Amino acid sequence: MFSRNTIARFQNTETPFYYYDLNLLNETLSSCKKASDQYGFHVHYALKANFNQEVLKAIEKVGFGADCVSGNEVKKAIEIGFDPGKVVFAGVGKSDKEIISALNNDIFCFNVESVQELGIINELAAGLGKSARVAIRINPNVDAHTHKYITTGLEENKFGINQWELNSCVEELKKCQNLELIGIHFHVGSQITNLEVFRSLCLKVNELSAWFEDHGFNLQILNVGGGLGVDYQNPDEHPITDFEAYFSIFDKFLERRPGQEVHFELGRALVAQCGSLISRILYVKNGLKKNFLILDAGMTELMRPALYQAYHKIENISSDSGQTVKYDVVGPICESTDCFGKEIELPDSKRGDLIAIRTAGAYGEVMSSGYNLRERVQSVYSE
Ligand code: LLP
């Protein structure tokens, strides 16, 4: 929901742009912080969801750590002020250059995704005369019950080390003098709205952490990843995800030794609702069977609908017409998948009206592209 003043400000701003409501962001962060602190849980923000400068600054201020998936994300997090001692680095394909840079920054932990990667990090750490802290990312084969393109914890996915490889993983670790195994890591998928999935994950983590303890490893941390979903359908009714319900599941079902830490890597749940893509209608095309609204924003600014058939709520925020019409809301890009929504009921719309595409703060701006030589999308912040 946008205030009259905010809409008036949008009228005078060149579109398209991402609008970030920093008040909502801060409220979301406080809510997450409060809920996690009460259980002594550690939260790392997954930069991949949004690395917009102002968004990162707000998150760093709360004291969260950073979850990075590239050398540049590690660099960015540290530049913004995140404590390197709270930076974790994941990814199935870390390059030598990225590993060396992370080692030189003395990051907290590498989440290691294959047996071969253990050997490589060991070798590179030895070359620098350093020891690397690692957590083994285990593929728990837990179904996240989310879109297949954002499911990561099944054996058919490329992520993590499968359970049948754990013995060879332990053998390799014994050979690696420059590695210190500090924990195990999991991430089963994204936009998970059924909390039962997290209960299943806890049971699996309990089983696997016992396995490591039986093999003589003292695990300092259990990292359960991210994945908590948000309400794309009703952003105004549920602007902040129920963090308390989420963390309490882990408190209830995760078995911990005294002193053992639980770490999380949340992305979407922290930033999705504070961002909207604001666009203008360029043309209205009335057809015999269909009406089209052609926007000045497209899949180049927000790729999720084209890539995952993702739903984002679309609103005409400048029309007050009482009459509604069904439109296919599309972008200007020469691709048929450049469509934000089909048969969307909106007030009777005209050229120049402002359209808000909601819940776009996560995996929106960061996934924008320069396809068709489009200009880089701008961002605007609440005052
Ligand atoms: N940790 C790991 C290892 C991950 O792979 C991810 C996300 C996260 C944490 C953060 O997950 P979140 O809390 O945001 O669900 N582009 C897709 C989502 C890809 C998620 C990739 N991994 C989308 O737009 O839906």
CSV table of C-alpha atoms and ligand atoms in Angstrom, one decimal, residues 44-49 67-69 88 90-91 111 113 137 146-147 149-152 159 185-192 198 223-229 232 246 264-271 302-304 307-308 310 312 362-364 366-367, ligand 1:
chain,number,residue,atom,x,y,z
A,44,HIS,CA,23.3,-14.7,8.1
A,45,TYR,CA,21.6,-12.6,5.4
A,46,ALA,CA,21.8,-14.3,1.9
A,47,LEU,CA,23.1,-11.5,-0.2
A,48,LYS,CA,22.0,-13.2,-3.4
A,49,ALA,CA,18.4,-12.1,-2.6
A,67,ASP,CA,25.8,-15.7,3.4
A,68,CYS,CA,27.7,-15.3,0.1
A,69,VAL,CA,27.8,-17.3,-3.1
A,88,VAL,CA,29.9,-17.8,5.2
A,90,ALA,CA,28.6,-21.4,-0.3
A,91,GLY,CA,28.3,-22.5,-3.9
A,111,ASN,CA,30.1,-24.4,3.1
A,113,GLU,CA,29.6,-28.8,-1.7
A,137,ARG,CA,26.8,-29.1,2.9
A,146,THR,CA,8.1,-25.6,-3.6
A,147,HIS,CA,8.6,-24.8,-7.3
A,149,TYR,CA,13.2,-24.7,-10.1
A,150,ILE,CA,13.9,-23.5,-6.6
A,151,THR,CA,14.1,-26.9,-4.9
A,152,THR,CA,17.7,-27.7,-3.9
A,159,PHE,CA,23.9,-29.1,-4.5
A,185,HIS,CA,25.1,-27.2,6.4
A,186,PHE,CA,21.8,-27.7,4.7
A,187,HIS,CA,19.5,-25.8,2.4
A,188,VAL,CA,16.5,-27.5,0.9
A,189,GLY,CA,14.9,-24.8,-1.2
A,190,SER,CA,13.3,-21.4,-1.3
A,191,GLN,CA,9.8,-19.9,-0.8
A,192,ILE,CA,8.8,-22.6,1.6
A,198,PHE,CA,11.5,-27.5,8.3
A,223,ASN,CA,23.7,-24.4,9.6
A,224,VAL,CA,20.1,-25.1,8.4
A,225,GLY,CA,20.2,-22.6,5.5
A,226,GLY,CA,17.3,-20.4,4.5
A,227,GLY,CA,14.1,-20.9,2.5
A,228,LEU,CA,11.4,-19.2,4.6
A,229,GLY,CA,8.7,-18.0,2.3
A,232,TYR,CA,3.1,-13.0,-2.6
A,246,TYR,CA,9.7,-20.5,12.0
A,264,PHE,CA,20.4,-19.6,9.4
A,265,GLU,CA,20.8,-18.1,5.9
A,266,LEU,CA,17.7,-16.1,5.2
A,267,GLY,CA,17.2,-14.1,2.1
A,268,ARG,CA,13.7,-13.7,0.7
A,269,ALA,CA,11.9,-13.5,4.1
A,270,LEU,CA,14.0,-10.4,5.0
A,271,VAL,CA,13.7,-8.3,1.8
A,302,LEU,CA,11.9,-8.5,-13.0
A,303,MET,CA,12.7,-12.0,-14.3
A,304,ARG,CA,10.8,-14.2,-11.8
A,307,LEU,CA,11.7,-17.8,-15.4
A,308,TYR,CA,9.5,-19.5,-12.8
A,310,ALA,CA,6.1,-16.7,-10.4
A,312,HIS,CA,3.5,-11.1,-8.2
A,362,ALA,CA,14.0,-10.5,-3.3
A,363,TYR,CA,15.5,-11.9,-6.5
A,364,GLY,CA,14.2,-8.8,-8.4
A,366,VAL,CA,19.7,-8.5,-8.5
A,367,MET,CA,18.4,-10.7,-11.3
B,1,LLP,N1,21.4,-20.5,1.5
B,1,LLP,C1,21.6,-21.2,0.3
B,1,LLP,C2,22.7,-22.2,0.3
B,1,LLP,C3,20.8,-20.9,-0.8
B,1,LLP,O1,21.1,-21.5,-2.0
B,1,LLP,C4,19.8,-19.9,-0.8
B,1,LLP,C5,19.0,-19.5,-1.9
B,1,LLP,C6,19.6,-19.2,0.5
B,1,LLP,C7,20.4,-19.6,1.6
B,1,LLP,C8,18.6,-18.2,0.7
B,1,LLP,O2,17.3,-18.7,0.5
B,1,LLP,P1,16.0,-17.8,0.8
B,1,LLP,O3,15.9,-17.6,2.3
B,1,LLP,O4,16.1,-16.6,0.0
B,1,LLP,O5,14.9,-18.7,0.3
B,1,LLP,N2,15.9,-16.8,-7.6
B,1,LLP,C9,15.0,-17.7,-7.0
B,1,LLP,C10,15.4,-18.1,-5.6
B,1,LLP,C11,16.7,-18.9,-5.6
B,1,LLP,C12,17.2,-19.2,-4.3
B,1,LLP,C13,18.6,-19.7,-4.3
B,1,LLP,N3,19.2,-20.1,-3.1
B,1,LLP,C14,13.6,-17.0,-6.9
B,1,LLP,O6,13.5,-15.8,-7.4
B,1,LLP,O7,12.7,-17.5,-6.4
